[in-house]
Coordinates of C-alpha atoms in Angstrom, one line a residue:
M1 CA -0.2 0.3 0.0
K2 CA 1.3 3.3 -1.1
A3 CA 0.8 5.0 2.3
R4 CA 2.3 1.9 4.4
I5 CA 5.5 2.6 2.2
I6 CA 5.3 6.3 2.7
L7 CA 5.3 5.7 6.7
L8 CA 7.7 2.8 6.6
I9 CA 10.2 4.9 4.8
T10 CA 9.5 7.9 7.2
A11 CA 10.0 6.0 10.3
C12 CA 13.1 3.7 8.8
F13 CA 14.9 6.9 8.2
A14 CA 14.1 8.3 11.3
V15 CA 15.3 5.6 13.0
A16 CA 18.3 5.3 10.5
V17 CA 19.1 8.9 11.7
Y18 CA 18.9 9.0 15.5
V19 CA 20.8 5.9 15.8
T20 CA 23.5 5.7 13.5
W21 CA 24.0 9.9 12.6
P22 CA 27.2 10.1 14.0
K23 CA 29.3 6.9 12.2
R24 CA 27.9 7.6 8.7
A25 CA 29.5 8.8 6.0
A26 CA 27.9 11.6 3.9
G27 CA 25.4 10.4 1.6
S28 CA 24.8 7.0 3.1
I29 CA 22.0 5.6 5.3
E30 CA 22.3 2.4 7.3
R31 CA 19.3 0.5 9.1
A32 CA 19.1 0.3 12.9
E33 CA 20.1 -3.0 14.5
N34 CA 16.6 -3.0 15.4
Y35 CA 14.7 -2.4 12.6
E36 CA 13.1 -5.5 12.2
V37 CA 11.8 -5.1 15.5
I38 CA 10.9 -1.7 15.0
I39 CA 8.9 -2.3 12.0
Q40 CA 7.3 -5.7 13.5
D41 CA 5.7 -3.5 16.1
F42 CA 4.7 -0.8 13.7
D43 CA 3.0 -3.5 11.8
E44 CA 1.4 -5.2 14.6
K45 CA -0.3 -2.3 16.1
S46 CA -1.7 -1.0 13.0
Y47 CA -3.1 -5.0 12.5
K48 CA -4.5 -4.8 15.5
R49 CA -5.9 -1.0 16.2
T50 CA -7.6 -1.8 12.2
L51 CA -9.3 -5.3 13.4
N52 CA -10.9 -3.7 16.8
G53 CA -13.3 -1.5 14.2
A54 CA -11.5 1.9 16.0
V55 CA -10.3 3.0 12.2
N56 CA -11.3 6.1 10.7
L57 CA -12.6 6.8 7.0
V58 CA -12.5 9.6 5.1
Y59 CA -14.1 9.5 1.7
D60 CA -13.1 12.7 -0.7
G61 CA -12.0 14.5 2.1
T62 CA -15.5 13.8 3.9
N63 CA -15.4 11.6 7.3
I64 CA -17.8 9.0 6.9
S65 CA -20.0 7.6 9.6
N66 CA -19.0 3.9 10.0
Y67 CA -21.6 2.4 12.5
K68 CA -22.0 -0.4 10.2
Y69 CA -18.7 -1.0 8.6
D70 CA -15.8 -2.8 9.7
F71 CA -12.7 -3.1 7.9
K72 CA -9.9 -5.9 8.1
M73 CA -6.2 -5.7 8.1
T74 CA -3.9 -8.6 7.5
K75 CA -0.6 -9.2 9.2
S76 CA 1.2 -7.6 5.8
M77 CA -0.7 -4.5 6.5
E78 CA -2.9 -4.8 3.4
I79 CA -6.4 -3.5 3.9
L80 CA -9.5 -5.5 3.1
F81 CA -13.0 -3.1 2.2
P82 CA -16.0 -4.8 3.4
D83 CA -18.5 -5.6 0.4
D84 CA -21.1 -3.1 2.1
F85 CA -19.0 0.0 1.9
M86 CA -17.5 -1.2 -1.4
E87 CA -21.5 -0.9 -2.5
D88 CA -22.8 1.9 -0.2
V89 CA -19.9 4.2 -0.9
M90 CA -17.6 3.3 -3.6
G91 CA -20.4 2.5 -6.2
C92 CA -19.5 -0.8 -6.7
S93 CA -22.0 -3.8 -7.3
V94 CA -20.9 -7.0 -5.6
L95 CA -22.1 -10.4 -6.7
K96 CA -21.4 -13.8 -4.6
Y97 CA -22.2 -16.7 -6.6
D98 CA -22.8 -20.4 -4.9
D99 CA -19.7 -21.6 -6.1
E100 CA -18.1 -18.7 -4.0
S101 CA -16.5 -16.9 -7.1
I102 CA -17.3 -13.2 -6.6
V103 CA -17.9 -10.6 -8.7
V104 CA -17.3 -6.6 -8.7
L105 CA -18.4 -4.4 -11.2
R106 CA -18.0 -1.0 -11.7
R107 CA -18.6 1.1 -15.0
D108 CA -17.3 -1.1 -17.7
T109 CA -14.9 -2.7 -15.2
R110 CA -15.4 -6.5 -14.4
I111 CA -13.3 -8.0 -11.8
E112 CA -13.8 -11.6 -10.8
F113 CA -12.5 -14.0 -7.4
K114 CA -12.5 -17.3 -6.2
A115 CA -12.7 -17.5 -2.5
G116 CA -9.0 -18.1 -1.2
S117 CA -7.1 -17.4 -4.5
N118 CA -4.5 -14.5 -5.5
I119 CA -5.4 -15.1 -8.8
V120 CA -8.1 -12.4 -10.4
K121 CA -10.0 -11.9 -13.3
I122 CA -9.9 -8.0 -14.6
N123 CA -12.3 -7.6 -17.7
G124 CA -11.2 -11.2 -18.7
I125 CA -7.4 -11.1 -18.6
E126 CA -6.2 -13.1 -15.5
T127 CA -3.5 -11.4 -12.6
E128 CA -2.4 -12.0 -9.6
I129 CA -2.4 -10.1 -6.4
E130 CA -1.0 -10.2 -2.9
T131 CA -4.1 -10.8 -0.7
A132 CA -6.8 -13.2 -1.3
I133 CA -10.5 -12.1 -1.1
E134 CA -11.9 -13.8 2.4
I135 CA -15.7 -15.1 2.7
L136 CA -16.8 -14.9 6.4
D137 CA -19.1 -18.1 8.1
S138 CA -21.6 -15.1 8.5
G139 CA -21.5 -14.6 4.5
R140 CA -19.8 -11.2 4.7
I141 CA -17.1 -10.6 2.1
F142 CA -13.5 -8.4 2.5
I143 CA -12.0 -7.1 -0.8
P144 CA -8.5 -6.5 -1.1
I145 CA -8.2 -3.3 -1.8
D146 CA -4.3 -2.6 -2.6
D147 CA -4.3 -3.7 -5.9
L148 CA -7.8 -2.8 -6.8
S149 CA -8.0 0.7 -5.9
A150 CA -6.7 2.1 -9.2
V151 CA -8.6 -0.2 -11.7
L152 CA -11.4 0.4 -10.0
G153 CA -11.1 4.4 -10.0
F154 CA -9.6 5.3 -6.6
D155 CA -6.5 6.2 -4.6
V156 CA -6.6 4.5 -0.8
S157 CA -4.1 5.0 1.7
Y158 CA -4.1 4.0 5.3
N159 CA -2.3 6.7 7.6
Y160 CA -0.8 5.0 11.2
E161 CA -0.5 8.2 13.4
L162 CA -4.1 8.9 13.0
N163 CA -5.6 5.1 12.3
C164 CA -7.4 6.7 8.9
I165 CA -8.3 4.9 5.8
S166 CA -8.6 7.6 3.1
V167 CA -10.4 7.0 0.0
I168 CA -10.1 9.4 -3.3
N169 CA -12.0 8.9 -6.1
K170 CA -10.6 9.7 -9.5
D171 CA -13.2 9.4 -12.0
N172 CA -15.8 11.9 -10.5
N173 CA -18.1 9.0 -9.2
N174 CA -18.7 8.1 -12.5
Y175 CA -19.5 4.6 -11.6
L176 CA -22.8 3.4 -13.7
P177 CA -22.6 1.7 -16.9
A178 CA -24.7 3.1 -19.8
R179 CA -26.8 -0.2 -20.1
Y180 CA -27.2 -2.6 -17.1
D181 CA -29.8 -6.0 -16.8
M182 CA -29.8 -7.8 -13.9
R183 CA -31.0 -10.6 -15.8
E184 CA -27.8 -11.2 -17.3
D185 CA -26.0 -11.8 -13.8
K186 CA -28.9 -14.1 -12.7
R187 CA -30.1 -11.6 -10.1
V188 CA -33.8 -12.1 -10.6
T189 CA -36.1 -14.9 -9.9
P190 CA -38.4 -16.4 -12.3
V191 CA -41.5 -14.2 -13.8
R192 CA -44.9 -15.0 -11.9
D193 CA -48.6 -14.5 -12.5
Q194 CA -51.0 -12.5 -10.0
G195 CA -53.4 -13.6 -11.8
F196 CA -57.2 -11.8 -11.1
Y197 CA -56.0 -10.9 -7.6
G198 CA -55.2 -7.6 -6.4
T199 CA -51.6 -8.3 -5.0
C200 CA -49.2 -6.4 -7.5
W201 CA -47.7 -4.6 -4.4
A202 CA -46.6 -8.1 -3.0
F203 CA -45.3 -9.4 -6.0
A204 CA -43.5 -6.3 -6.3
S205 CA -42.2 -6.5 -2.9
L206 CA -41.1 -9.6 -2.8
G207 CA -40.0 -9.6 -6.3
A208 CA -37.7 -6.9 -5.0
L209 CA -36.8 -8.6 -1.7
E210 CA -35.6 -12.1 -3.6
T211 CA -32.9 -9.9 -5.8
S212 CA -31.1 -8.8 -2.4
L213 CA -29.4 -11.9 -2.0
M214 CA -28.9 -12.7 -5.7
P215 CA -27.4 -14.4 -7.3
Y216 CA -25.7 -16.3 -4.6
E217 CA -29.2 -17.5 -3.2
E218 CA -32.7 -18.1 -5.2
N219 CA -35.6 -18.1 -3.3
I220 CA -39.4 -17.7 -4.3
Y221 CA -41.0 -16.0 -1.3
S222 CA -44.6 -16.4 -0.8
V223 CA -47.2 -13.5 -1.7
D224 CA -50.1 -15.3 -0.2
H225 CA -48.4 -15.1 3.5
M226 CA -47.3 -11.9 3.0
T227 CA -51.0 -10.6 1.9
L228 CA -52.9 -12.8 4.1
N229 CA -50.7 -13.1 7.4
N230 CA -49.5 -9.3 8.2
S231 CA -51.4 -7.2 10.7
Y232 CA -53.5 -4.9 8.7
N233 CA -57.0 -5.6 7.6
L234 CA -56.1 -6.8 4.4
D235 CA -57.7 -9.5 2.0
I236 CA -56.1 -10.7 -1.5
N237 CA -58.2 -8.1 -3.3
A238 CA -57.8 -5.5 -1.3
G239 CA -54.6 -4.1 -2.6
G240 CA -52.0 -2.8 -0.6
E241 CA -48.5 -0.6 -0.4
H242 CA -44.7 -0.7 0.6
T243 CA -45.3 0.8 4.2
M244 CA -47.5 -2.7 4.4
S245 CA -44.7 -4.7 3.6
I246 CA -41.5 -3.7 5.5
A247 CA -44.0 -3.6 8.4
Y248 CA -44.5 -7.4 7.7
L249 CA -41.0 -8.1 7.1
A250 CA -39.8 -5.9 9.8
S251 CA -41.7 -7.9 12.4
W252 CA -40.4 -11.6 11.7
Q253 CA -43.8 -12.0 10.2
G254 CA -42.5 -12.9 7.0
P255 CA -41.3 -14.1 4.3
V256 CA -41.7 -17.6 3.9
Y257 CA -41.5 -19.8 1.4
E258 CA -43.7 -19.8 -1.7
K259 CA -43.8 -24.0 -1.6
D260 CA -44.5 -23.7 2.2
D261 CA -47.9 -21.6 1.6
V262 CA -48.9 -21.3 -2.5
Y263 CA -50.4 -18.6 -3.8
G264 CA -53.9 -18.4 -5.2
D265 CA -55.9 -20.8 -3.2
E266 CA -56.8 -18.2 -0.3
E267 CA -55.4 -19.9 2.4
T268 CA -52.6 -19.8 4.5
N269 CA -50.4 -21.2 7.3
E270 CA -50.2 -19.1 10.2
D271 CA -48.1 -20.9 12.1
L272 CA -45.1 -20.9 9.5
K273 CA -42.1 -18.7 11.1
A274 CA -40.2 -15.9 8.9
V275 CA -37.3 -17.7 7.2
K276 CA -35.1 -14.4 7.0
H277 CA -35.2 -11.3 8.7
L278 CA -35.1 -8.1 6.8
E279 CA -32.5 -5.1 8.4
E280 CA -32.7 -2.6 6.4
A281 CA -35.1 -0.8 3.6
I282 CA -34.2 2.4 1.5
I283 CA -37.5 4.4 0.6
I284 CA -36.3 7.0 -2.4
N285 CA -39.3 9.5 -2.8
E286 CA -37.7 12.0 -4.9
R287 CA -37.2 11.0 -8.6
D288 CA -33.7 10.8 -9.8
N289 CA -32.8 8.3 -12.6
Q290 CA -29.0 8.3 -11.5
T291 CA -30.2 7.6 -7.8
L292 CA -32.5 4.3 -9.0
K293 CA -29.5 3.4 -11.3
S294 CA -27.3 3.5 -8.5
A295 CA -29.8 1.6 -6.0
V296 CA -30.5 -1.6 -9.2
F297 CA -26.7 -1.6 -9.7
K298 CA -25.7 -1.6 -6.0
Y299 CA -28.3 -3.3 -4.3
G300 CA -30.9 -5.1 -6.4
G301 CA -35.1 -4.8 -7.6
I302 CA -36.5 -1.7 -7.0
E303 CA -40.2 -1.8 -6.0
T304 CA -42.1 1.0 -7.7
S305 CA -45.4 2.5 -8.9
L306 CA -46.5 3.7 -12.5
Y307 CA -50.3 4.0 -14.1
L308 CA -50.5 1.3 -15.9
G309 CA -53.7 2.7 -18.8
M310 CA -54.4 -1.1 -19.0
D311 CA -54.9 -4.3 -17.3
Y312 CA -54.5 -7.6 -16.3
Y313 CA -56.8 -9.1 -19.0
S314 CA -55.7 -6.7 -21.9
N315 CA -52.4 -5.7 -23.4
Y316 CA -53.7 -3.2 -25.3
S317 CA -53.2 0.7 -24.6
R318 CA -52.1 3.9 -26.3
Y319 CA -49.2 4.2 -24.1
F320 CA -48.0 0.4 -24.8
D321 CA -45.8 -0.5 -27.7
D322 CA -46.3 -4.1 -27.9
D323 CA -43.5 -4.8 -31.0
N324 CA -40.9 -3.2 -28.7
H325 CA -42.5 -4.0 -25.3
S326 CA -42.3 -0.4 -24.1
Y327 CA -44.3 2.1 -22.1
Y328 CA -44.8 6.0 -22.0
Y329 CA -47.4 7.5 -19.5
D330 CA -47.7 11.8 -20.1
G331 CA -50.8 12.4 -18.3
E332 CA -52.2 13.2 -15.0
E333 CA -53.4 9.7 -13.7
K334 CA -52.4 8.5 -10.4
P335 CA -50.1 4.9 -10.0
N336 CA -52.5 2.1 -10.1
H337 CA -50.0 -1.1 -10.5
D338 CA -46.7 -1.9 -8.8
V339 CA -43.5 -3.4 -11.0
V340 CA -40.0 -4.0 -10.1
I341 CA -37.3 -1.8 -11.9
V342 CA -34.2 -4.4 -12.6
G343 CA -32.2 -2.3 -15.1
W344 CA -31.9 0.1 -17.6
D345 CA -30.8 1.2 -21.0
D346 CA -30.0 4.9 -22.1
N347 CA -30.0 4.2 -25.6
F348 CA -33.5 2.8 -25.7
S349 CA -34.4 5.0 -28.6
R350 CA -37.2 7.1 -28.0
D351 CA -38.5 6.3 -31.5
N352 CA -39.5 2.6 -29.8
F353 CA -42.5 4.1 -27.8
S354 CA -46.2 4.6 -29.0
I355 CA -46.2 8.1 -27.7
T356 CA -42.8 9.9 -28.6
P357 CA -41.1 10.9 -25.4
E358 CA -38.7 13.9 -25.2
H359 CA -35.5 11.3 -24.3
D360 CA -33.8 8.1 -25.1
G361 CA -33.6 6.0 -22.5
A362 CA -35.9 3.4 -20.5
F363 CA -35.9 1.1 -17.1
I364 CA -36.1 -2.4 -17.8
C365 CA -39.0 -3.8 -15.4
K366 CA -40.7 -6.8 -14.5
N367 CA -44.0 -7.3 -14.2
S368 CA -46.7 -10.0 -12.6
W369 CA -48.7 -10.8 -15.4
G370 CA -47.1 -14.2 -16.4
A371 CA -44.4 -14.8 -19.2
G372 CA -46.7 -13.6 -21.9
F373 CA -46.6 -10.2 -21.6
G374 CA -44.2 -7.9 -22.9
E375 CA -40.4 -9.5 -23.6
D376 CA -41.2 -12.8 -21.7
G377 CA -43.1 -10.9 -18.5
Y378 CA -40.5 -7.6 -18.6
F379 CA -41.3 -4.5 -20.6
Y380 CA -39.2 -1.2 -21.3
V381 CA -40.7 2.2 -19.4
S382 CA -39.6 5.5 -20.6
Y383 CA -37.2 7.8 -18.5
D384 CA -40.0 10.7 -19.3
D385 CA -42.9 8.3 -17.6
V386 CA -44.6 10.4 -15.3
N387 CA -44.6 8.0 -12.2
I388 CA -42.0 5.7 -12.6
G389 CA -39.7 5.6 -9.5
N390 CA -41.4 8.7 -7.9
Q391 CA -41.5 6.6 -4.9
A392 CA -38.9 3.7 -5.0
I393 CA -38.5 1.3 -2.2
V394 CA -34.8 -0.7 -2.2
Y395 CA -34.3 -3.5 0.4
T396 CA -30.8 -3.4 1.1
K397 CA -30.4 -5.4 3.9
L398 CA -31.8 -9.2 4.2
A399 CA -30.4 -11.5 6.9
D400 CA -30.6 -15.6 8.0
S401 CA -33.6 -15.8 10.5
D402 CA -30.6 -16.0 12.9
N403 CA -29.2 -13.1 13.4
F404 CA -31.0 -12.3 16.4
D405 CA -32.7 -14.7 18.7
N406 CA -35.1 -12.5 20.1
I407 CA -37.3 -9.1 18.6
Y408 CA -39.1 -6.7 20.9
Q409 CA -41.6 -4.7 19.0
S410 CA -45.0 -2.8 19.7
D411 CA -45.6 -1.3 16.1
L412 CA -46.5 -4.5 13.9
L413 CA -48.5 -2.2 11.5
G414 CA -44.8 0.0 11.1
W415 CA -44.5 3.5 9.9
V416 CA -48.3 4.9 9.8
G417 CA -47.9 8.3 10.6
Q418 CA -45.5 10.9 12.0
L419 CA -45.1 12.7 15.2
G420 CA -43.3 15.6 16.6
F421 CA -42.9 18.9 17.7
G422 CA -42.3 21.7 14.6
K423 CA -39.1 20.7 14.8
D424 CA -36.4 18.4 12.7
C425 CA -34.9 16.8 15.8
A426 CA -36.6 14.7 18.3
Y427 CA -35.8 12.0 21.1
F428 CA -38.3 9.0 21.2
A429 CA -37.9 5.9 23.2
N430 CA -39.3 2.5 24.3
C431 CA -39.3 0.4 27.4
Y432 CA -39.2 -3.3 27.6
T433 CA -39.1 -5.9 29.8
A434 CA -36.5 -9.3 29.5
K435 CA -37.9 -12.4 29.2
K436 CA -34.9 -13.8 30.6
D437 CA -30.9 -13.7 30.6
E438 CA -30.2 -12.1 27.4
E439 CA -28.0 -9.2 25.7
L440 CA -29.4 -6.4 23.9
A441 CA -27.6 -6.7 20.7
A442 CA -29.2 -3.8 18.3
V443 CA -32.4 -1.6 17.6
S444 CA -34.2 -0.7 14.5
F445 CA -36.5 2.2 13.7
Y446 CA -37.6 4.8 10.9
A447 CA -35.6 7.5 9.5
T448 CA -38.8 9.6 8.3
G449 CA -36.9 12.0 5.5
N450 CA -32.9 12.2 3.8
D451 CA -30.4 12.6 5.4
A452 CA -31.2 11.6 8.9
S453 CA -28.4 11.7 11.9
F454 CA -29.1 9.8 14.7
S455 CA -27.7 9.2 18.2
V456 CA -28.7 6.0 20.1
Y457 CA -29.0 5.2 24.0
F458 CA -29.3 2.5 26.5
V459 CA -31.3 2.7 30.0
P460 CA -30.8 -0.2 32.3
D461 CA -33.3 -0.9 35.0
F462 CA -35.9 1.3 33.7
E463 CA -38.2 2.7 36.8
N464 CA -40.2 5.2 35.2
V465 CA -39.7 8.2 33.0
D466 CA -37.4 9.8 34.7
S467 CA -35.3 6.9 34.1
L468 CA -34.8 8.4 30.6
R469 CA -32.7 11.5 31.8
N470 CA -29.7 8.5 32.9
R471 CA -29.4 7.2 29.6
Q472 CA -26.2 5.6 28.5
Y473 CA -24.8 6.5 24.8
I474 CA -24.0 3.8 22.5
V475 CA -23.4 4.5 18.8
S476 CA -24.2 7.3 16.1
G477 CA -24.8 7.5 12.7
S478 CA -26.5 8.7 9.5
T479 CA -28.3 7.9 6.9
K480 CA -28.7 8.6 3.2
Y481 CA -32.3 7.9 2.5
A482 CA -35.2 7.8 4.7
G483 CA -36.4 3.9 5.3
Y484 CA -35.9 1.3 7.9
Y485 CA -32.6 0.7 9.9
T486 CA -31.1 -1.4 12.2
V487 CA -28.3 -0.3 14.0
R488 CA -26.1 -3.1 16.2
F489 CA -24.5 -2.4 19.6
P490 CA -20.8 -2.0 19.3
K491 CA -21.0 -4.2 22.7
K492 CA -24.0 -5.9 23.7
K493 CA -25.8 -4.9 27.0
R494 CA -26.4 -7.4 29.9
L495 CA -30.0 -7.9 30.8
K496 CA -31.3 -9.8 33.7
K497 CA -34.7 -11.9 33.6
D498 CA -37.6 -9.7 34.3
E499 CA -35.3 -6.3 34.0
R500 CA -37.0 -3.3 32.6
Y501 CA -35.0 -1.6 30.4
A502 CA -35.1 1.1 27.8
V503 CA -33.7 2.4 24.2
V504 CA -33.6 6.1 23.2
V505 CA -33.1 7.2 19.7
Y506 CA -32.3 11.0 19.2
I507 CA -33.0 11.6 15.5
N508 CA -32.5 14.8 13.3
T509 CA -34.1 14.9 9.7
P510 CA -33.4 18.2 7.8
G511 CA -36.8 19.7 6.9
D512 CA -39.0 17.2 8.6
D513 CA -40.8 18.8 11.5
K514 CA -42.4 15.5 12.7
P515 CA -39.3 13.1 12.3
I516 CA -40.9 10.4 14.9
A517 CA -41.8 7.4 12.7
I518 CA -45.3 5.9 14.8
E519 CA -48.1 3.5 14.7
Y520 CA -51.5 4.3 14.9
N521 CA -55.5 3.4 13.7
A522 CA -55.7 5.8 10.6
D523 CA -58.4 4.1 8.9
E524 CA -60.0 0.9 8.3
K525 CA -57.2 -1.1 7.4
T526 CA -55.4 -0.3 10.4
D527 CA -58.3 -1.4 13.1
K528 CA -55.9 -4.1 14.4
F529 CA -53.9 -1.7 15.9
D530 CA -53.0 -2.3 19.6
I531 CA -52.3 0.7 22.5
S532 CA -51.9 -1.9 25.0
D533 CA -49.0 -3.8 23.9
G534 CA -46.3 -0.8 24.2
E535 CA -44.7 2.1 26.8
G536 CA -43.5 4.7 24.8
Y537 CA -42.3 8.0 25.2
I538 CA -41.1 11.6 22.9
S539 CA -39.2 14.0 23.9
L540 CA -38.1 17.4 22.0
Y541 CA -35.0 18.2 24.0
G542 CA -34.6 14.6 26.4
E543 CA -35.9 16.1 29.3
I544 CA -39.1 16.4 29.5
W545 CA -41.1 13.4 28.0
N546 CA -44.7 12.7 26.8
S547 CA -46.4 9.3 26.7
A548 CA -47.0 8.1 23.5
E549 CA -49.6 5.7 24.2
E550 CA -51.4 9.2 25.6
K551 CA -51.7 10.2 22.1
S552 CA -53.0 7.3 21.0
C553 CA -50.2 5.8 19.1
N554 CA -46.7 3.3 19.5
V555 CA -43.8 4.3 18.6
C556 CA -41.5 2.7 15.9
L557 CA -38.5 1.5 17.8
K558 CA -37.9 -2.3 18.2
T559 CA -34.9 -3.9 20.4
F560 CA -33.4 -7.3 19.1
T561 CA -31.6 -9.4 22.0
D562 CA -29.2 -12.6 21.9
D563 CA -29.5 -15.4 24.5
I564 CA -26.8 -15.7 26.4
K565 CA -25.1 -18.9 25.9
E566 CA -24.0 -21.5 28.6
G567 CA -20.5 -20.8 29.9
E568 CA -20.8 -16.7 28.7

């Protein structure tokens, strides 16, 4: 690594000058007798400091909040970047296949790895690198960056004295190709057919969710279970939206496999347990084509809505070109159908549409009307369509069902509304009672807008509302988009059986004067709301607290715990 070399030369020169200056001839430099010991100590300290998670990170001169990023350093001082940092910050697409091969994409660069091998392919040409890629048992991928940073468009260095990794982008973050199709990298599940039911929202939600673990893991999740086993008052024809999907997934009600609860029989198995746990979903509320493309490239399919001027019974619409499988709507109707964006083509001609839009370019969308619709179930929606992508949901982190042992929650309906004090910042808290001796491992909550910053606190031995003033700081971070987020504690907190404890979150969401997401009974779809299952509080400055239940709502703030294993 360039920075390491600079530091080592500086350190060696300083030692050489100090130890050998009286003896050396003009123009000569000699190593000190304890040179190897000094260098070993230098390397060992850097290695240990990076392993303990205390490394700082600066990207293009800006400090990056790394509450969820871990970096690794080998004993030979090679830095390994985690896959989520490569995606979130560096604009890469990191794909894991079931043979443990890894592909990293950035613009027109394709890097192919095999776990444990020092041989990589860069755009099809084999080369050797010093450090092999690492895949942990948890599935996390760590990528050796030293030999690959320049290829990907970056300068990366490590400053020992500041314990800081510096990442400088050299291509103005121009990381997206002109065309990308998830189908070509085996990142989509087969097209399905919703039939005559009002379930496009669930097909779009689960269709997007299924892409989040592909190509490594291909699962088909049950639409029946999502539509019939959520906490909303719905049936299979009622329709729905993304807030219902996120609530169902975040509360561990699902997903379950399609094979265990098949579609269309209007029956369901209420005893099925979630086979995966949602940890993060981002909500993009402002239409920006580059943002949408970036989300598809880095994370997977996007659940979104559009106005479809035709229905399941007929493919005819003046807005749909059957020959080119293209669609463009320029009217004033509101969205009436959900689909999944799985790619784009900047060069898709404007002449391919039945009504000519102003610009070339289209999103590639997966529909839920079977393979007989469009191009084997897919179609091209113009960038100029008035509805596509105005609201976009991306399921960015889906974990195995053993990520945590227990969930504590009072918001099965999820984000129904918002509360606040007329300012863009507020505190909110929930109190729970430990069911056994366990360890508090994480919390989850919603960011109601973009560019939110937060701090998380813990209150042991909760007695009453006054206990919230004695909160212990745990961790801080920030989020770029609105959405649902899980934040792990750097160090788990011990809980005793029957101990009442609280978690507190301070959140600042610029431009939002109601930054606290709440659950409440808003209409007939939310009439299963339960006011008795929570004990929540809200505050402007964290000193004077108000009961959420007295305002007829529950605070959206969950906690996750792990069982204490024998001998711990």
